[in-house]
CSV table of C-alpha atoms in Angstrom, one decimal:
chain,number,residue,atom,x,y,z
L,1,MET,CA,48.5,-22.7,21.1
L,2,ALA,CA,46.0,-19.9,21.4
L,3,PRO,CA,43.3,-20.1,24.1
L,4,VAL,CA,40.8,-22.1,22.1
L,5,LYS,CA,38.3,-24.5,23.7
L,6,PHE,CA,35.5,-26.7,22.5
L,7,ARG,CA,31.9,-26.0,23.4
L,8,THR,CA,29.5,-28.9,24.1
L,9,SER,CA,28.0,-28.1,20.7
L,10,GLY,CA,31.4,-28.6,19.0
L,11,GLU,CA,31.8,-25.0,18.2
L,12,LEU,CA,35.3,-23.3,18.9
L,13,ASN,CA,35.4,-21.0,21.9
L,14,ILE,CA,38.3,-18.6,21.1
L,15,SER,CA,39.6,-16.0,23.5
L,16,PRO,CA,42.1,-13.2,22.8
L,17,TYR,CA,45.5,-13.0,24.0
L,18,GLU,CA,46.1,-10.1,26.4
L,19,THR,CA,48.4,-8.5,23.9
L,20,SER,CA,45.8,-8.6,21.1
L,21,SER,CA,45.5,-5.2,19.2
L,22,LYS,CA,44.2,-3.6,16.1
L,23,ASN,CA,47.8,-2.9,15.2
L,24,ASP,CA,48.8,-6.6,15.1
L,25,PHE,CA,49.0,-6.8,11.3
L,26,ASP,CA,50.6,-3.4,10.7
L,27,PHE,CA,53.9,-5.3,10.0
L,28,LEU,CA,52.4,-6.5,6.7
L,29,THR,CA,51.5,-3.2,5.3
L,30,GLY,CA,52.9,-2.5,1.8
L,31,LYS,CA,54.3,-4.7,-1.0
L,32,TRP,CA,56.1,-8.0,-0.7
L,33,THR,CA,57.4,-10.9,-2.6
L,34,ILE,CA,56.4,-14.4,-1.3
L,35,HIS,CA,58.1,-17.7,-1.8
L,36,ASN,CA,55.4,-20.5,-1.4
L,37,LYS,CA,55.9,-24.0,-0.4
L,38,LYS,CA,52.5,-26.0,-0.6
L,39,LEU,CA,51.7,-29.7,-0.2
L,40,LYS,CA,50.5,-30.9,-3.6
L,41,SER,CA,47.8,-33.1,-1.8
L,42,ARG,CA,46.4,-32.5,1.7
L,43,LEU,CA,45.3,-35.0,4.2
L,44,SER,CA,46.6,-37.9,2.1
L,45,ASN,CA,50.0,-38.5,3.7
L,46,SER,CA,51.7,-36.7,0.8
L,47,ASN,CA,55.3,-35.6,1.1
L,48,GLU,CA,55.3,-33.9,-2.4
L,49,TRP,CA,55.6,-30.1,-2.3
L,50,ILE,CA,55.1,-27.5,-5.0
L,51,GLU,CA,57.0,-24.1,-4.8
L,52,PHE,CA,56.2,-20.9,-6.5
L,53,ASP,CA,56.7,-17.1,-6.1
L,54,ALA,CA,54.0,-14.6,-5.8
L,55,THR,CA,53.5,-10.9,-5.2
L,56,HIS,CA,51.5,-9.5,-2.3
L,57,GLU,CA,50.1,-6.1,-1.1
L,58,MET,CA,48.4,-5.2,2.0
L,59,ARG,CA,46.8,-1.8,2.9
L,60,ARG,CA,45.0,-0.7,6.1
L,61,VAL,CA,41.3,0.2,6.0
L,62,LEU,CA,38.5,1.3,8.3
L,63,ARG,CA,40.9,3.7,10.2
L,64,GLY,CA,43.0,0.8,11.2
L,65,THR,CA,40.5,-1.7,12.4
L,66,GLY,CA,40.8,-3.7,9.2
L,67,ASN,CA,43.1,-4.4,6.2
L,68,VAL,CA,42.8,-5.9,2.7
L,69,GLU,CA,45.5,-7.9,1.0
L,70,ASN,CA,45.9,-8.9,-2.7
L,71,PHE,CA,47.8,-11.9,-3.8
L,72,TYR,CA,49.1,-12.7,-7.4
L,73,ALA,CA,50.8,-15.9,-8.5
L,74,THR,CA,51.1,-18.5,-11.4
L,75,ILE,CA,50.5,-22.0,-10.2
L,76,ASP,CA,51.0,-24.9,-12.5
L,77,GLY,CA,51.0,-22.5,-15.5
L,78,ASN,CA,47.6,-20.9,-14.4
L,79,PRO,CA,47.2,-17.3,-13.1
L,80,TYR,CA,46.0,-17.2,-9.6
L,81,GLU,CA,44.5,-14.2,-7.7
L,82,GLY,CA,43.6,-14.2,-4.0
L,83,MET,CA,42.2,-11.6,-1.8
L,84,GLY,CA,42.0,-11.4,2.0
L,85,VAL,CA,40.0,-9.2,4.4
L,86,ARG,CA,40.9,-8.9,8.1
L,87,LEU,CA,38.6,-7.3,10.6
L,88,PHE,CA,39.4,-6.5,14.3
L,89,ASN,CA,36.4,-6.5,16.7
L,90,PRO,CA,37.1,-4.0,19.4
L,91,GLU,CA,34.7,-5.6,21.7
L,92,THR,CA,36.0,-9.1,21.6
L,93,ARG,CA,39.5,-8.1,20.6
L,94,LEU,CA,39.6,-10.9,18.1
L,95,TRP,CA,40.5,-10.7,14.4
L,96,SER,CA,38.4,-12.5,11.8
L,97,ILE,CA,40.2,-13.4,8.4
L,98,TYR,CA,38.2,-13.8,5.3
L,99,TRP,CA,39.7,-15.3,2.0
L,100,SER,CA,38.5,-15.7,-1.5
L,101,ASP,CA,40.2,-16.3,-4.8
L,102,ASN,CA,39.5,-16.4,-8.6
L,103,ASP,CA,38.1,-20.0,-8.4
L,104,LEU,CA,35.9,-19.6,-5.3
L,105,GLY,CA,33.8,-16.5,-6.1
L,106,VAL,CA,32.6,-16.3,-2.5
L,107,MET,CA,34.4,-15.6,0.8
L,108,GLU,CA,35.5,-18.7,2.7
L,109,LYS,CA,34.5,-19.1,6.3
L,110,PRO,CA,36.6,-16.8,8.4
L,111,VAL,CA,39.4,-18.0,10.8
L,112,THR,CA,39.3,-16.2,14.2
L,113,GLY,CA,42.1,-15.5,16.7
L,114,SER,CA,44.7,-13.0,17.9
L,115,PHE,CA,48.4,-12.4,18.5
L,116,GLU,CA,50.6,-13.1,21.5
L,117,LYS,CA,53.4,-10.7,20.9
L,118,ASN,CA,54.8,-11.8,17.5
L,119,ILE,CA,52.8,-15.0,16.9
L,120,GLY,CA,49.3,-14.9,15.7
L,121,THR,CA,47.0,-18.0,15.6
L,122,PHE,CA,43.6,-18.3,14.1
L,123,PHE,CA,41.1,-21.1,13.8
L,124,CYS,CA,37.8,-22.2,12.3
L,125,ARG,CA,35.8,-25.5,11.7
L,126,ASP,CA,35.5,-26.3,8.0
L,127,ILE,CA,34.9,-29.1,5.6
L,128,PHE,CA,37.6,-30.5,3.3
L,129,LYS,CA,36.7,-33.0,0.7
L,130,GLY,CA,33.7,-34.1,2.7
L,131,GLN,CA,35.8,-34.4,6.1
L,132,GLU,CA,35.2,-32.2,9.1
L,133,ILE,CA,38.4,-30.4,9.9
L,134,ILE,CA,39.9,-27.5,12.0
L,135,VAL,CA,41.8,-24.9,10.0
L,136,GLN,CA,44.7,-23.1,11.6
L,137,PHE,CA,46.6,-20.0,10.3
L,138,GLN,CA,49.7,-18.9,12.0
L,139,PHE,CA,51.6,-15.6,11.4
L,140,ASP,CA,55.1,-15.3,12.7
L,141,SER,CA,56.5,-11.7,12.7
L,142,THR,CA,59.5,-12.4,14.9
L,143,ASN,CA,61.5,-10.9,12.1
L,144,PRO,CA,59.1,-8.3,10.7
L,145,ASP,CA,61.3,-8.0,7.6
L,146,LEU,CA,60.9,-11.7,6.9
L,147,PRO,CA,57.5,-12.8,8.3
L,148,VAL,CA,56.1,-16.3,7.7
L,149,TRP,CA,52.6,-17.4,7.3
L,150,SER,CA,51.5,-21.1,7.6
L,151,GLN,CA,48.4,-23.2,7.4
L,152,ALA,CA,47.5,-26.5,9.0
L,153,PHE,CA,44.5,-28.9,9.0
L,154,SER,CA,43.5,-31.2,11.8
L,155,LEU,CA,41.0,-34.2,11.6
L,156,ASP,CA,41.1,-34.9,15.4
L,157,ASN,CA,40.0,-31.6,17.1
L,158,GLY,CA,43.6,-30.3,17.3
L,159,VAL,CA,45.3,-33.2,18.7
L,160,THR,CA,47.5,-33.5,15.5
L,161,TRP,CA,48.1,-31.2,12.7
L,162,GLU,CA,49.2,-31.4,9.0
L,163,TRP,CA,51.0,-28.3,8.0
L,164,ASN,CA,50.3,-27.9,4.3
L,165,TRP,CA,51.2,-24.3,3.2
L,166,TYR,CA,54.1,-22.0,4.0
L,167,MET,CA,54.6,-18.4,2.7
L,168,TYR,CA,57.9,-16.8,3.2
L,169,PHE,CA,57.6,-13.0,2.9
L,170,SER,CA,60.4,-10.6,1.9
L,171,ARG,CA,60.8,-7.0,0.8
L,172,ASP,CA,63.2,-8.0,-1.8
L,173,LYS,CA,62.3,-7.5,-5.5
L,174,PRO,CA,60.8,-10.6,-7.3
L,175,LYS,CA,63.4,-13.1,-8.2
L,176,GLN,CA,62.1,-13.0,-11.7
L,177,ASN,CA,60.8,-9.9,-13.6
L,178,LEU,CA,57.3,-11.2,-14.9
L,179,ASN,CA,57.7,-9.3,-18.1
L,180,ALA,CA,61.3,-10.1,-18.9
L,181,ASN,CA,62.5,-12.3,-21.7
L,182,LYS,CA,59.1,-12.5,-23.4
L,183,ASN,CA,58.7,-12.9,-27.2
L,184,ILE,CA,56.4,-10.1,-28.2
L,185,LYS,CA,54.6,-10.3,-31.5
L,186,VAL,CA,51.9,-7.7,-30.8
L,187,ILE,CA,52.0,-4.4,-29.0
L,188,GLU,CA,49.4,-1.8,-28.1
L,189,LEU,CA,50.4,1.9,-27.8
L,190,ARG,CA,47.8,3.3,-25.4
L,191,ASN,CA,47.5,7.1,-25.0
L,192,TYR,CA,44.9,8.1,-22.3
L,193,ILE,CA,43.4,11.4,-21.4
L,194,ILE,CA,43.1,11.8,-17.7
L,195,ARG,CA,40.7,14.2,-15.9
L,196,ALA,CA,42.5,17.5,-15.3
L,197,GLY,CA,44.7,17.4,-12.3
L,198,ASN,CA,44.4,13.6,-11.8
L,199,ARG,CA,47.2,12.3,-13.9
L,200,ASP,CA,49.7,11.6,-11.3
L,201,ARG,CA,47.1,10.1,-9.1
L,202,PHE,CA,46.0,7.9,-11.9
L,203,ILE,CA,49.7,6.8,-12.6
L,204,ASP,CA,50.1,5.9,-8.9
L,205,TYR,CA,46.8,3.9,-9.0
L,206,PHE,CA,47.7,2.2,-12.2
L,207,GLU,CA,51.2,1.1,-11.1
L,208,ASP,CA,50.0,-0.1,-7.7
L,209,ASN,CA,47.1,-2.2,-9.1
L,210,PHE,CA,47.5,-3.0,-12.8
L,211,THR,CA,51.1,-3.8,-13.7
L,212,GLN,CA,51.8,-7.0,-11.9
L,213,SER,CA,48.2,-8.2,-12.2
L,214,GLN,CA,48.4,-8.0,-16.0
L,215,ASN,CA,52.0,-9.3,-16.2
L,216,CYS,CA,50.8,-12.4,-14.3
L,217,ILE,CA,48.3,-13.4,-17.0
L,218,GLY,CA,50.1,-12.5,-20.2
L,219,GLY,CA,49.5,-8.9,-20.9
L,220,TYR,CA,53.0,-7.4,-20.4
L,221,THR,CA,53.4,-3.9,-19.3
L,222,LEU,CA,56.4,-2.6,-21.3
L,223,GLY,CA,56.5,1.0,-20.1
L,224,GLN,CA,54.5,3.8,-18.6
L,225,PHE,CA,55.1,7.4,-19.5
L,226,ARG,CA,54.1,11.1,-19.1
L,227,VAL,CA,53.8,12.8,-22.4
L,228,LYS,CA,55.7,16.0,-23.0
L,229,GLY,CA,53.4,19.0,-23.6
L,230,ALA,CA,50.3,17.1,-22.6
L,231,ASP,CA,49.8,17.5,-18.9
L,232,ASP,CA,46.7,15.3,-18.8
L,233,ASN,CA,47.9,12.4,-20.9
L,234,PHE,CA,49.2,9.1,-19.6
L,235,PHE,CA,50.9,6.8,-22.2
L,236,TRP,CA,51.7,3.1,-21.8
L,237,ILE,CA,52.8,0.2,-23.9
L,238,ARG,CA,51.4,-3.4,-23.5
L,239,GLY,CA,52.7,-6.4,-25.3
L,240,PHE,CA,51.5,-9.9,-26.1
L,241,HIS,CA,53.0,-13.0,-27.4
L,242,ASP,CA,50.5,-13.2,-30.3
L,243,MET,CA,47.0,-12.3,-31.1
L,244,GLN,CA,45.3,-15.4,-29.8
L,245,LEU,CA,47.0,-14.9,-26.5
L,246,ARG,CA,45.9,-11.2,-26.5
L,247,GLU,CA,42.3,-12.3,-27.0
L,248,ASN,CA,42.6,-14.7,-24.0
L,249,PHE,CA,44.2,-12.0,-21.9
L,250,LEU,CA,41.5,-9.4,-22.6
L,251,ASN,CA,38.8,-11.8,-21.7
L,252,ASP,CA,40.5,-13.0,-18.5
L,253,PHE,CA,41.5,-9.6,-17.3
L,254,TYR,CA,38.6,-7.4,-18.1
L,255,TYR,CA,36.0,-10.0,-17.0
L,256,GLY,CA,38.0,-11.0,-14.0
L,257,SER,CA,37.6,-10.1,-10.4
L,258,HIS,CA,40.7,-7.8,-10.1
L,259,TRP,CA,39.5,-5.4,-12.9
L,260,LYS,CA,35.9,-5.5,-11.5
L,261,GLN,CA,37.3,-4.6,-8.0
L,262,HIS,CA,39.4,-1.6,-9.3
L,263,LYS,CA,37.6,-0.4,-12.5
L,264,SER,CA,35.4,2.2,-10.7
L,265,VAL,CA,38.3,4.1,-9.3
L,266,ALA,CA,40.2,4.0,-12.5
L,267,ASN,CA,37.4,4.9,-14.8
L,268,SER,CA,36.5,7.9,-12.5
L,269,MET,CA,39.8,9.4,-13.4
L,270,LEU,CA,39.6,8.7,-17.2
L,271,VAL,CA,38.2,11.0,-19.9
L,272,ASN,CA,39.3,8.9,-22.9
L,273,ASN,CA,41.1,5.6,-23.3
L,274,ASP,CA,40.2,4.7,-27.0
L,275,ASN,CA,43.5,6.1,-28.6
L,276,VAL,CA,45.1,2.8,-29.0
L,277,HIS,CA,47.2,1.5,-32.0
L,278,LEU,CA,47.6,-2.3,-32.4
L,279,LEU,CA,50.9,-3.0,-34.0
L,280,ARG,CA,53.3,-5.8,-35.0
L,281,PRO,CA,57.1,-5.6,-35.8
L,282,LEU,CA,57.9,-4.4,-39.3
L,283,ASN,CA,60.4,-7.2,-39.8
L,284,ASP,CA,57.5,-9.7,-39.3
L,285,GLN,CA,56.1,-9.6,-42.9
L,286,ASP,CA,55.2,-13.3,-43.0
L,287,ASN,CA,52.3,-14.1,-40.7
L,288,ASN,CA,53.2,-17.8,-40.9
L,289,GLN,CA,56.8,-17.1,-39.7
L,290,ILE,CA,56.4,-14.7,-36.8
L,291,THR,CA,59.7,-14.2,-35.0
L,292,GLY,CA,58.6,-11.6,-32.6
L,293,PHE,CA,60.5,-9.0,-30.6
L,294,SER,CA,62.1,-9.4,-27.2
L,295,SER,CA,60.4,-7.5,-24.4
L,296,ASN,CA,63.9,-6.8,-22.8
L,297,TRP,CA,64.3,-4.2,-25.6
L,298,PHE,CA,61.8,-2.0,-23.8
L,299,GLY,CA,62.9,-0.5,-20.4
L,300,LYS,CA,62.9,2.6,-18.3
L,301,GLU,CA,66.6,2.4,-17.8
L,302,LYS,CA,67.0,3.4,-21.5
L,303,GLY,CA,65.7,6.9,-20.7
L,304,ILE,CA,63.1,8.9,-22.7
L,305,ALA,CA,61.1,7.2,-25.5
L,306,VAL,CA,60.2,8.9,-28.7
L,307,ILE,CA,57.2,7.6,-30.9
L,308,ASP,CA,57.0,8.7,-34.4
L,309,TYR,CA,53.7,8.0,-36.3
L,310,TYR,CA,54.1,8.1,-40.0
L,311,ILE,CA,51.0,8.0,-42.3
L,312,ALA,CA,51.8,7.1,-45.9
L,313,ASN,CA,48.5,7.6,-47.8
L,314,GLN,CA,48.2,4.5,-50.1
L,315,LYS,CA,52.0,4.3,-50.2
L,316,LEU,CA,52.8,2.1,-47.1
L,317,ASP,CA,54.7,-0.5,-49.4
L,318,LYS,CA,56.9,2.4,-50.7
L,319,LEU,CA,57.4,3.7,-47.2
L,320,ILE,CA,58.5,0.1,-45.9
L,321,ASP,CA,60.9,-0.3,-48.9
L,322,PHE,CA,62.2,3.2,-48.1
L,323,ILE,CA,62.8,2.5,-44.4
L,324,GLU,CA,64.5,-0.9,-44.9
L,325,GLY,CA,66.5,0.0,-48.0
L,326,LYS,CA,67.6,3.7,-47.3
L,327,TYR,CA,66.6,5.0,-43.9
L,328,GLN,CA,67.9,2.2,-41.7
L,329,PRO,CA,71.4,2.1,-43.3
L,330,ILE,CA,71.6,5.8,-42.4
L,331,LEU,CA,70.7,5.1,-38.8
L,332,GLU,CA,73.3,2.4,-38.7
L,333,THR,CA,75.9,4.7,-40.1
L,334,ILE,CA,75.5,7.2,-37.2
L,335,GLY,CA,75.3,4.4,-34.7
L,336,LEU,CA,71.6,4.7,-33.7
L,337,LYS,CA,70.6,1.2,-32.4
L,338,ASP,CA,67.7,1.7,-30.0
L,339,ILE,CA,65.0,2.1,-32.6
L,340,SER,CA,62.4,-0.3,-33.9
L,341,PHE,CA,59.7,-0.1,-36.5
L,342,TRP,CA,56.2,-1.3,-36.4
L,343,ILE,CA,53.1,-1.6,-38.7
L,344,SER,CA,49.5,-2.2,-37.8
L,345,GLU,CA,48.3,-5.6,-36.8
L,346,THR,CA,45.2,-6.2,-39.1
L,347,THR,CA,43.9,-9.4,-37.4
L,348,GLU,CA,40.4,-8.8,-36.2
L,349,ASN,CA,40.2,-7.2,-32.8
L,350,LYS,CA,37.4,-9.4,-31.3
L,351,LEU,CA,36.9,-7.4,-28.2
L,352,THR,CA,35.0,-4.5,-29.7
L,353,ALA,CA,34.4,-2.9,-26.3
L,354,LEU,CA,38.2,-2.1,-26.4
L,355,PRO,CA,38.5,-0.3,-29.9
L,356,VAL,CA,41.9,0.0,-31.6
L,357,PHE,CA,43.3,1.7,-34.6
L,358,GLN,CA,44.4,-0.7,-37.3
L,359,ASP,CA,45.4,1.8,-40.1
L,360,LYS,CA,46.7,0.2,-43.1
L,361,ASN,CA,48.7,3.3,-44.0
L,362,LEU,CA,50.5,3.6,-40.7
L,363,LEU,CA,54.2,2.9,-39.7
L,364,VAL,CA,55.4,3.6,-36.3
L,365,SER,CA,59.0,4.0,-34.8
L,366,ILE,CA,59.9,3.6,-31.2
L,367,SER,CA,63.2,4.9,-30.2
L,368,PHE,CA,65.1,5.5,-26.8
L,369,TYR,CA,67.6,8.2,-25.8
L,370,LYS,CA,69.4,9.0,-22.5
L,371,ASP,CA,67.7,12.4,-22.5
L,372,GLU,CA,66.2,15.0,-24.8
L,373,MET,CA,69.7,16.5,-25.5
L,374,GLU,CA,70.8,13.2,-27.0
L,375,TYR,CA,67.5,13.0,-28.9
L,376,GLN,CA,68.0,16.4,-30.6
L,377,SER,CA,71.7,15.7,-31.3
L,378,ARG,CA,70.6,12.5,-33.1
L,379,ILE,CA,68.0,14.3,-35.1
L,380,LYS,CA,70.7,16.8,-36.4
L,381,GLU,CA,73.0,13.8,-37.2
L,382,ILE,CA,70.3,12.2,-39.4
L,383,GLU,CA,69.6,15.5,-41.1
L,384,ASN,CA,73.3,16.1,-41.8
L,385,THR,CA,73.9,12.5,-43.1
L,386,MET,CA,70.8,12.1,-45.3
L,387,PRO,CA,71.5,13.2,-48.9
L,388,GLY,CA,69.0,15.8,-50.3
L,389,ASP,CA,67.4,13.4,-52.9
L,390,ILE,CA,66.6,10.9,-50.1
L,391,LYS,CA,65.1,13.6,-48.0
L,392,ASN,CA,62.8,14.6,-50.8
L,393,GLU,CA,61.8,10.9,-51.5
L,394,MET,CA,60.9,10.6,-47.9
L,395,LEU,CA,58.8,13.8,-47.9
L,396,ASP,CA,57.0,12.5,-51.1
L,397,ILE,CA,56.1,9.1,-49.5
L,398,ILE,CA,55.1,10.4,-46.0
L,399,THR,CA,51.7,12.2,-45.8
L,400,THR,CA,51.8,13.2,-42.1
L,401,LYS,CA,54.1,12.7,-39.2
L,402,THR,CA,53.4,13.0,-35.5
L,403,THR,CA,56.0,12.8,-32.8
L,404,LEU,CA,55.5,12.1,-29.1
L,405,VAL,CA,58.3,12.6,-26.5
L,406,LEU,CA,57.7,10.3,-23.5
L,407,TYR,CA,59.2,10.5,-20.1
L,408,PRO,CA,59.1,7.3,-17.9
L,409,THR,CA,57.0,7.6,-14.7
L,410,GLN,CA,59.9,6.6,-12.3
L,411,LYS,CA,60.7,9.3,-9.9
L,412,SER,CA,64.2,9.9,-11.3
L,413,PHE,CA,62.6,11.4,-14.4
L,414,SER,CA,60.7,14.6,-14.6
L,415,LEU,CA,59.2,16.6,-17.5
L,416,PRO,CA,61.2,19.6,-18.5
L,417,LYS,CA,59.6,23.0,-17.9
């Protein structure tokens, strides 16, 4: 146990280990997956544990004398977000660890302590359900690739302890992709304009802070892209199970602590984020029988994405009939399968602070290709396969067409010169 004593007043008198250093927590820097094992009920002689996975990221701040961690999980079906702040006092050589989560709204009383080589122990007095307790945190970095955090409560001034929570860290990818196998009935195509020279910085900030945090609470990030020919644009796709859950998500996320924490930095790089189309699958014509679309269909591994926006002025019904009766059979003939069609979702968008286009004349196609060479080859195949009278019919129905070629933001892809 760490050098901790009790003063006459009952306060804890904690001294640092000789090895205590501002670099003690450096092993936690970066992103982690955590498997949690937590007592369902504390200080009640319970032997029932709940287990769940989480994601975690820690970054050093204050030139190394502090760090901040973010923790995301779903517990009993409810999204959970926690944040920790750790500060090293160079005079006392003790760490103070502060914690808060989406339920608390304030910082908990800090635990204080230090590391002896690979084991860190931290303590504070607190109240739990009306009972005076001592709280202990322990960090074990004996294996820095698989560190363990644990928490214990004591009712008898440290004579006995009940260990109630274990976190097993790993650098492995999450066991389950949080946006995999989801039934998507609504998508947003979001085309942002970023301040000149800031696009890649914005992408890094977005992917570090806004993908997992949205996936955890039901706003699924289905793809992030650079736009060919638009050096200051960032395009991303967000999906939802349905409009009601979209409304729930928007309120939870944009009025939640995570967005409040990060919005200033994100907004400082944004010029415009109102170019958003709200869509539902074309094959979902009956709102009472929504079948949805699998999120697995989207994916960076498919290569580049191409978005075609078709405006059929007062002729959307004719365009839908044309797509389903004549155009899709041609695509099937040439073996083009990675394509889907979408029309505007016209249910009221209740969060007016986030405007969307709900154009009743719009039809959108989303298709994927290995690279741009394959895309151009497929376009030629369609041209050569489509009879002249069908081409003319298509030209008559479609008023305007806009095409975006999108490159995924992963490092293995780059925009062509």
